[in-house]
Every structure is written in C-alpha cells, then in structure tokens.
Amino acid sequence: MHELVLGLAGRSYPITIGYDFLGSLNKVCPFITGKNVVVISNSTVSDLYLSLVTSSLDKTNSNNLVINLPEGEQEKKLSNVELIVSKMLEKNLDRSTVIIALGGGVIGDIAGFVASVYQRGIDFIQVPTTLLSQVDSSVGGKTGVNHFLGKNMIGSFYQPKAVVIDIKTLNTLNEREFSAGAAEIIKYGCIRDIRFFEWLEENSMSIMSKSLEHLAYAIRKSCEIKSSIVEQDERESGIRAILNFGHTFGHAIESGVGYGNWLHGEAVSSGMVLASRLSQKLDLLKEDEVIRIENLLESMNLPIDSPKLDISTFVNLMKKDKKNKNNRINYILLDGIGNSFVKGFIPEEISEFLAHV
C-alpha cells in the first residue's frame, strides 16, 4: 500500500493506493466511525463492491443510506443532485454525515458536488473504481454536473477528505473503459514528464494486460503529477489549466456526438491529437513527436481520429469552454513532449486549422 498526501493549507488529504483493501475502509478513513454514511454509486458497481464497503461501516446505524444512480455521462445532471439531496433530507441527515463516492468519474463528480452544497458542505470520500477516476477525476476537488449547453458548467471546487484507490477494482473494468482511463495517464507524460512518457512507451503492453506492478506505478505517478500541480493552483487560475490538455477539443467532441456515445477518455485522446497537431502547426512540436503521441494512444486502443462534426458546430461548442478569456478559445499546447502552456486563439483561427488538419 502506498500513500500520497495532496497538500493544501488546512485541507490536505491522503491518497491511498493499494490492492484488495476496500473492506478495511474504516481503518484507512477512521473519521467515518460513528458517522452517518451515504454511499452514492450505480447498480453495476454496487453489485461488485458495495458489500465490501458497507462491511466496514457501523451496521447498527439505521441512518446509513445507499443511493444507486443510472449509469452514463448523461446522468451528470441537476435532477440527480436534487434526488440525492431529497433522500438525505428525508433521512434527516445532518452536517456530520459523510458521503462515499463509489464508482467512476460520473459518480465522483455528482457525489462531490452534493457534498459541497448539502447544508453548505459535508465531508466526502472518493473511492474510484475506474482507471480514469483513479488517475484523474477523483483527485483535485473538481465536482459538478453538465448543462445541455456545456460539460461541467455547474460545479464547485471542493476537496475530498480522502481518496481511496483499490487497484483490484480494475479487474472488473471492461477494456473500453480501461483504455479511456489510459488516455489521462498519457496526458500526464505529455504535459509534464517526458521520462514518464518514455516509460509508458516502453510499458504500454504491460499496462494494457493489467500487470499489477506497472499499473500501480502508472496510477501513483499520475496522482503525484496531478497533486503537485493542484498544490500550486487549486482553483485553476494558472498552471492547473495544463491538466486540460486535449480537453477543449475533447469536451466539444463529447457534447457534439451526444454524451455517452464517446467516452470522456476517448474524446480526450482525439483532442490530444488535435492539440498536438495545432502545436506542430506553430512549430512547437515536431512531426515525429506527434507520431509518437499518436502511436502511444493507439497502443492503448484509443482513437486518434476525430468524429465527423461540422466545423462551425465544433467551434461553437468550444466557444463555451470554461477556460476561455477575452473572446479567445484557450488550448493547452505542447512545446515538446513534457512541456505545456496555455494559448488563446480567435475562433476563426481554429476554424481554419480544422479545415486543413
């Protein structure tokens, strides 16, 4: 078992990474002892892991609550937030209640948002069960839901009390979801650490075969890189924006094809290729570097081509991105693999780029 600490003044929290220890959640997170607990999950994850999690809770507490939501990105909506809050209020749960987010990124985002707004804020624990949520969405305190006009447009920065990563849960993850999570791992090498990128090139087959040794290192390294960035810029006013490499294009792809048709990691993969090509267009990235990024993505069964979207629709969707400033669409570009920065473009420049990419 390995523990990192994401250090924030007064709100630091542990990220515990291990194998087959969900049944010991009360030992990893002793602060839940004696508390009312709300587990938010979906039926698939609950069938697999709920009994393990609840086995460590106080069984005499009749106020413990389990809420299973339907699956899919399309369920990240305000109506589900209201549903959860209503069930909690019906139980008369107070501000000492702890929420456990048991599932992937959708569950973590919704549960974290509920925790941030329920009676002005209660504690929550992230227990991510997908690769994408283990290496990205569970760490850093971004919570929220989608709006029909854009992804994650309603949300808050609200840090968990702890992140508990049990790698064994990946044994039941399907190949498509696993690959989608690998996109975020590759992202960290692209934006911050060329040596990690090179390690991924050398070990992609071991990761895809779910070698425990290689998976544990990839997850730990990803969490370390993200934590170091969040510690410098919790609320994304500066350097944290680089964590959105591929996401300006990616979020527009998700929205444009309809939430749930492309997984988040698949859209980010395609978005990273487009951002790499945009970097190449500005002579920041060499052709062979773009090809290396594409090859690494393909080695983990990720798409490198974009869906067929009308250019004006694509650009209009990106105009709604939260990172935009002064009527410019902001993208994360690479100045060589391992170095990244933010650059804004007027919409017409992006339309011209997409017409020729």
Coordinates of C-alpha atoms in Angstrom, one line a residue:
M1 CA 0.0 0.0 0.0
H2 CA 1.2 3.5 -0.9
E3 CA 0.0 6.8 0.5
L4 CA 0.5 10.3 -1.1
V5 CA -0.7 13.5 0.5
L6 CA -2.2 16.3 -1.5
G7 CA -1.0 19.3 0.4
L8 CA -3.4 22.2 0.7
A9 CA -3.3 24.6 3.7
G10 CA -5.7 23.2 6.2
R11 CA -7.3 20.9 3.7
S12 CA -4.6 18.4 2.9
Y13 CA -5.8 14.8 2.4
P14 CA -4.3 11.3 1.8
I15 CA -4.5 9.4 -1.5
T16 CA -4.1 5.7 -0.5
I17 CA -3.2 3.3 -3.3
G18 CA -3.3 -0.4 -2.7
Y19 CA -4.8 -3.8 -3.7
D20 CA -7.9 -5.5 -2.2
F21 CA -8.5 -3.4 0.8
L22 CA -12.0 -1.9 0.4
G23 CA -13.2 -4.0 3.3
S24 CA -10.9 -2.0 5.5
L25 CA -12.2 1.4 4.6
N26 CA -12.9 2.3 8.3
K27 CA -9.2 1.7 9.0
V28 CA -8.0 3.8 6.1
C29 CA -10.5 6.5 6.9
P30 CA -11.1 6.2 10.7
F31 CA -13.0 9.5 10.8
I32 CA -16.1 7.7 9.4
T33 CA -16.5 5.7 12.6
G34 CA -19.8 6.6 14.3
K35 CA -20.9 8.9 11.4
N36 CA -24.0 8.6 9.2
V37 CA -22.7 7.5 5.8
V38 CA -24.3 7.9 2.4
V39 CA -22.9 5.7 -0.4
I40 CA -23.5 7.0 -3.8
S41 CA -22.9 4.5 -6.6
N42 CA -24.6 2.7 -9.5
S43 CA -26.1 -0.8 -9.7
T44 CA -23.1 -2.3 -11.6
V45 CA -20.5 -1.1 -9.1
S46 CA -22.8 -1.8 -6.1
D47 CA -23.3 -5.4 -7.1
L48 CA -19.5 -5.8 -7.2
Y49 CA -18.2 -3.7 -4.3
L50 CA -21.0 -2.3 -2.1
S51 CA -20.9 -5.2 0.4
L52 CA -17.1 -4.8 0.8
V53 CA -17.5 -1.1 1.6
T54 CA -20.5 -1.4 3.9
S55 CA -18.9 -4.3 5.8
S56 CA -16.6 -1.7 7.3
L57 CA -19.4 0.7 8.4
D58 CA -21.4 0.7 11.6
K59 CA -24.1 -1.9 10.9
T60 CA -26.2 -0.7 13.9
N61 CA -26.7 2.8 12.3
S62 CA -30.1 2.8 10.6
N63 CA -29.4 6.1 9.0
N64 CA -26.8 4.8 6.6
L65 CA -28.1 5.2 3.1
V66 CA -27.2 3.7 -0.3
I67 CA -28.3 5.6 -3.5
N68 CA -27.7 4.0 -6.9
L69 CA -27.9 6.2 -9.9
P70 CA -28.3 5.1 -13.5
E71 CA -25.1 4.8 -15.5
G72 CA -23.6 7.1 -18.0
E73 CA -22.3 10.7 -18.6
Q74 CA -25.9 11.7 -19.4
E75 CA -26.7 11.2 -15.7
K76 CA -24.5 14.0 -14.6
K77 CA -27.4 16.4 -14.3
L78 CA -29.0 18.6 -11.7
S79 CA -32.1 16.4 -11.3
N80 CA -29.9 13.7 -9.8
V81 CA -28.3 16.1 -7.4
E82 CA -31.8 17.1 -6.3
L83 CA -32.8 13.4 -6.0
I84 CA -29.8 12.7 -3.7
V85 CA -30.4 15.7 -1.5
S86 CA -34.1 14.9 -1.2
K87 CA -33.3 11.3 0.0
M88 CA -30.8 12.7 2.5
L89 CA -33.2 15.3 3.9
E90 CA -35.9 12.6 4.2
K91 CA -33.5 10.7 6.5
N92 CA -32.8 13.9 8.5
L93 CA -29.1 13.6 7.9
D94 CA -27.1 16.4 9.4
R95 CA -23.8 18.1 8.6
S96 CA -21.7 15.3 10.3
T97 CA -22.8 12.9 7.5
V98 CA -20.0 11.5 5.3
I99 CA -20.7 10.8 1.6
I100 CA -18.8 7.9 -0.1
A101 CA -18.5 8.2 -3.9
L102 CA -18.2 4.6 -5.0
G103 CA -17.7 4.4 -8.8
G104 CA -16.2 6.2 -11.7
G105 CA -15.9 9.8 -12.7
V106 CA -19.6 10.5 -13.1
I107 CA -20.4 9.2 -9.6
G108 CA -17.4 11.1 -8.1
D109 CA -18.4 14.4 -9.8
I110 CA -22.0 14.2 -8.7
A111 CA -21.3 12.9 -5.2
G112 CA -18.7 15.6 -4.6
F113 CA -21.0 18.3 -5.8
V114 CA -23.7 17.1 -3.5
A115 CA -21.2 17.1 -0.6
S116 CA -20.3 20.7 -1.5
V117 CA -23.8 22.0 -1.4
Y118 CA -25.6 19.8 1.2
Q119 CA -26.2 22.1 4.2
R120 CA -23.3 24.2 2.9
G121 CA -20.8 21.4 2.9
I122 CA -20.1 18.0 4.3
D123 CA -17.2 15.5 4.2
F124 CA -16.9 13.0 1.3
I125 CA -14.5 10.3 0.3
Q126 CA -13.6 9.4 -3.2
V127 CA -13.5 5.6 -3.8
P128 CA -12.8 5.5 -7.6
T129 CA -13.4 2.2 -9.4
T130 CA -12.4 3.1 -13.0
L131 CA -8.9 3.8 -14.2
L132 CA -9.9 7.3 -15.4
S133 CA -11.3 8.3 -12.0
Q134 CA -8.3 6.7 -10.1
V135 CA -5.7 8.8 -12.1
D136 CA -7.7 11.9 -12.7
S137 CA -11.2 12.9 -11.6
S138 CA -11.1 11.7 -8.0
V139 CA -8.0 13.9 -7.3
G140 CA -8.1 17.7 -7.1
G141 CA -11.6 18.6 -5.9
K142 CA -13.4 19.4 -9.2
T143 CA -17.0 18.5 -8.8
G144 CA -20.1 19.2 -10.8
V145 CA -22.7 18.3 -13.4
N146 CA -23.3 19.0 -17.0
H147 CA -25.7 21.5 -18.6
F148 CA -27.3 20.9 -22.0
L149 CA -25.2 23.9 -23.3
G150 CA -21.9 22.5 -22.0
K151 CA -19.9 20.0 -20.0
N152 CA -19.3 20.6 -16.2
M153 CA -20.9 24.1 -16.4
I154 CA -22.4 23.7 -13.0
G155 CA -20.0 22.8 -10.2
S156 CA -17.6 23.7 -7.5
F157 CA -14.0 23.2 -6.2
Y158 CA -14.5 21.0 -3.2
Q159 CA -11.8 18.8 -1.9
P160 CA -12.5 15.2 -0.6
K161 CA -11.5 14.1 2.9
A162 CA -9.6 11.2 1.4
V163 CA -9.1 9.3 -1.9
V164 CA -9.0 5.5 -1.6
I165 CA -7.8 3.7 -4.7
D166 CA -8.1 -0.1 -4.7
I167 CA -6.5 -1.3 -7.9
K168 CA -8.3 -4.7 -7.7
T169 CA -11.5 -2.9 -8.9
L170 CA -9.9 -2.6 -12.3
N171 CA -10.1 -6.4 -12.7
T172 CA -13.8 -6.0 -13.4
L173 CA -13.5 -2.9 -15.7
N174 CA -14.2 -3.5 -19.4
E175 CA -11.5 -2.9 -22.0
R176 CA -13.1 0.2 -23.5
E177 CA -13.4 1.9 -20.1
F178 CA -9.8 0.8 -19.2
S179 CA -8.4 2.3 -22.4
A180 CA -10.4 5.5 -21.8
G181 CA -8.6 5.9 -18.4
A182 CA -5.2 5.3 -20.0
A183 CA -5.7 8.5 -22.1
E184 CA -5.4 10.6 -18.9
I185 CA -2.2 8.7 -17.9
I186 CA -0.7 9.5 -21.3
K187 CA -1.8 13.1 -20.8
Y188 CA 0.5 13.5 -17.7
G189 CA 3.6 12.4 -19.7
C190 CA 2.7 14.8 -22.5
I191 CA 2.3 17.9 -20.3
R192 CA 4.8 17.4 -17.6
D193 CA 7.2 14.5 -17.7
I194 CA 8.9 13.2 -20.8
R195 CA 10.6 10.4 -18.8
F196 CA 7.2 9.1 -17.7
F197 CA 6.1 9.4 -21.4
E198 CA 9.0 7.3 -22.4
W199 CA 8.3 4.7 -19.7
L200 CA 4.7 4.5 -21.0
E201 CA 6.0 3.9 -24.5
E202 CA 8.2 1.0 -23.2
N203 CA 5.5 -0.5 -20.9
S204 CA 2.1 0.1 -22.7
M205 CA 1.6 -3.6 -23.3
S206 CA 2.1 -4.4 -19.6
I207 CA -0.3 -1.7 -18.6
M208 CA -2.9 -3.0 -21.0
S209 CA -2.5 -6.5 -19.7
K210 CA -3.2 -5.1 -16.2
S211 CA 0.2 -6.0 -14.7
L212 CA -0.2 -5.0 -11.1
E213 CA 3.4 -3.7 -10.8
H214 CA 3.1 -1.5 -13.9
L215 CA -0.5 -0.3 -13.1
A216 CA 0.4 0.6 -9.6
Y217 CA 3.3 2.7 -10.8
A218 CA 1.3 4.4 -13.6
I219 CA -1.5 5.3 -11.1
R220 CA 0.9 6.5 -8.4
K221 CA 2.9 8.6 -10.9
S222 CA -0.3 10.1 -12.4
C223 CA -1.6 11.1 -8.9
E224 CA 1.8 12.5 -8.0
I225 CA 1.9 14.7 -11.1
K226 CA -1.7 15.9 -10.6
S227 CA -1.2 16.5 -6.9
S228 CA 1.9 18.6 -7.5
I229 CA 0.0 20.8 -9.9
V230 CA -3.1 21.2 -7.8
E231 CA -1.0 22.1 -4.8
Q232 CA 0.3 25.1 -6.8
D233 CA -3.0 26.2 -8.2
E234 CA -6.1 24.7 -6.6
R235 CA -8.7 26.8 -8.4
E236 CA -7.2 26.7 -11.9
S237 CA -6.3 30.3 -12.1
G238 CA -2.9 29.4 -13.6
I239 CA -0.8 26.3 -14.1
R240 CA -3.6 23.9 -13.3
A241 CA -5.1 24.7 -16.7
I242 CA -2.4 22.4 -18.3
L243 CA -4.3 19.4 -16.9
N244 CA -6.8 20.2 -19.6
F245 CA -4.5 19.1 -22.5
G246 CA -6.8 17.7 -25.2
H247 CA -9.9 18.7 -23.2
T248 CA -11.0 21.8 -25.1
F249 CA -11.4 19.7 -28.3
G250 CA -12.4 16.7 -26.2
H251 CA -15.3 18.3 -24.3
A252 CA -16.7 19.6 -27.6
I253 CA -16.4 16.1 -29.1
E254 CA -18.3 14.6 -26.2
S255 CA -21.1 17.2 -26.5
G256 CA -21.2 17.2 -30.3
V257 CA -21.7 13.5 -30.7
G258 CA -24.0 13.3 -27.7
Y259 CA -22.9 12.4 -24.1
G260 CA -22.3 8.7 -23.7
N261 CA -21.5 8.0 -27.3
W262 CA -17.8 8.7 -26.9
L263 CA -16.3 8.0 -23.5
H264 CA -14.5 11.0 -21.9
G265 CA -11.1 9.4 -22.3
E266 CA -11.8 8.6 -26.0
A267 CA -12.7 12.2 -26.7
V268 CA -9.6 13.5 -24.8
S269 CA -7.5 11.1 -26.8
S270 CA -8.8 12.6 -30.1
G271 CA -8.5 16.1 -28.5
M272 CA -4.8 15.5 -27.6
V273 CA -4.0 14.6 -31.2
L274 CA -5.7 17.8 -32.4
A275 CA -3.9 19.8 -29.8
S276 CA -0.6 18.2 -30.8
R277 CA -1.3 19.0 -34.5
L278 CA -2.1 22.6 -33.5
S279 CA 1.3 22.7 -31.6
Q280 CA 3.0 21.3 -34.7
K281 CA 1.4 24.0 -36.9
L282 CA 3.0 26.6 -34.7
D283 CA 6.4 24.8 -34.9
L284 CA 6.3 23.9 -31.3
L285 CA 6.2 20.1 -31.8
K286 CA 8.0 18.1 -34.4
E287 CA 6.2 15.6 -36.7
D288 CA 7.9 12.7 -35.2
E289 CA 6.8 13.8 -31.7
V290 CA 3.2 14.0 -32.9
I291 CA 3.5 10.5 -34.3
R292 CA 5.0 9.2 -31.0
I293 CA 1.9 10.6 -29.2
E294 CA -0.4 9.0 -31.7
N295 CA 1.4 5.7 -31.6
L296 CA 1.2 5.6 -27.8
L297 CA -2.5 6.4 -27.8
E298 CA -3.1 3.7 -30.4
S299 CA -1.1 1.2 -28.4
M300 CA -3.7 1.6 -25.6
N301 CA -6.6 1.1 -28.1
L302 CA -7.5 4.8 -28.2
P303 CA -8.9 6.8 -31.1
I304 CA -6.6 9.3 -32.8
D305 CA -9.1 10.5 -35.4
S306 CA -11.9 12.9 -34.7
P307 CA -15.6 12.2 -35.3
K308 CA -17.2 13.9 -38.3
L309 CA -18.5 17.2 -36.8
D310 CA -19.5 20.3 -38.7
I311 CA -16.6 22.8 -38.2
S312 CA -18.9 25.6 -37.2
T313 CA -20.7 23.4 -34.7
F314 CA -17.4 22.2 -33.3
V315 CA -16.1 25.7 -32.9
N316 CA -19.3 27.0 -31.4
L317 CA -19.2 24.2 -28.8
M318 CA -15.6 25.2 -27.9
K319 CA -16.6 28.9 -27.5
K320 CA -18.5 27.7 -24.4
D321 CA -15.4 26.3 -22.7
K322 CA -14.7 27.4 -19.2
K323 CA -11.1 28.2 -19.9
N324 CA -11.8 30.9 -22.5
K325 CA -10.9 34.5 -21.9
N326 CA -11.4 37.7 -23.8
N327 CA -13.3 36.1 -26.7
R328 CA -10.4 33.7 -27.3
I329 CA -10.6 29.9 -27.1
N330 CA -7.9 28.6 -24.9
Y331 CA -5.9 25.4 -25.7
I332 CA -3.2 23.6 -23.9
L333 CA -0.3 23.2 -26.4
L334 CA 3.0 21.3 -26.2
D335 CA 6.4 22.9 -26.6
G336 CA 8.0 19.5 -27.0
I337 CA 6.8 16.4 -25.2
G338 CA 6.8 17.1 -21.4
N339 CA 6.3 20.9 -21.7
S340 CA 3.0 22.6 -21.9
F341 CA 1.4 26.0 -21.8
V342 CA -1.9 27.8 -22.5
K343 CA -2.5 29.8 -25.7
G344 CA -5.7 31.6 -26.8
F345 CA -7.0 31.7 -30.4
I346 CA -9.8 33.6 -32.0
P347 CA -12.5 31.2 -33.4
E348 CA -11.6 32.0 -37.0
E349 CA -8.1 30.7 -36.5
I350 CA -9.4 27.4 -35.1
S351 CA -11.9 27.1 -38.0
E352 CA -9.1 27.5 -40.4
F353 CA -7.0 24.9 -38.6
L354 CA -9.8 22.4 -38.5
A355 CA -10.4 22.8 -42.2
H356 CA -6.9 21.7 -43.0
V357 CA -5.9 19.3 -40.2

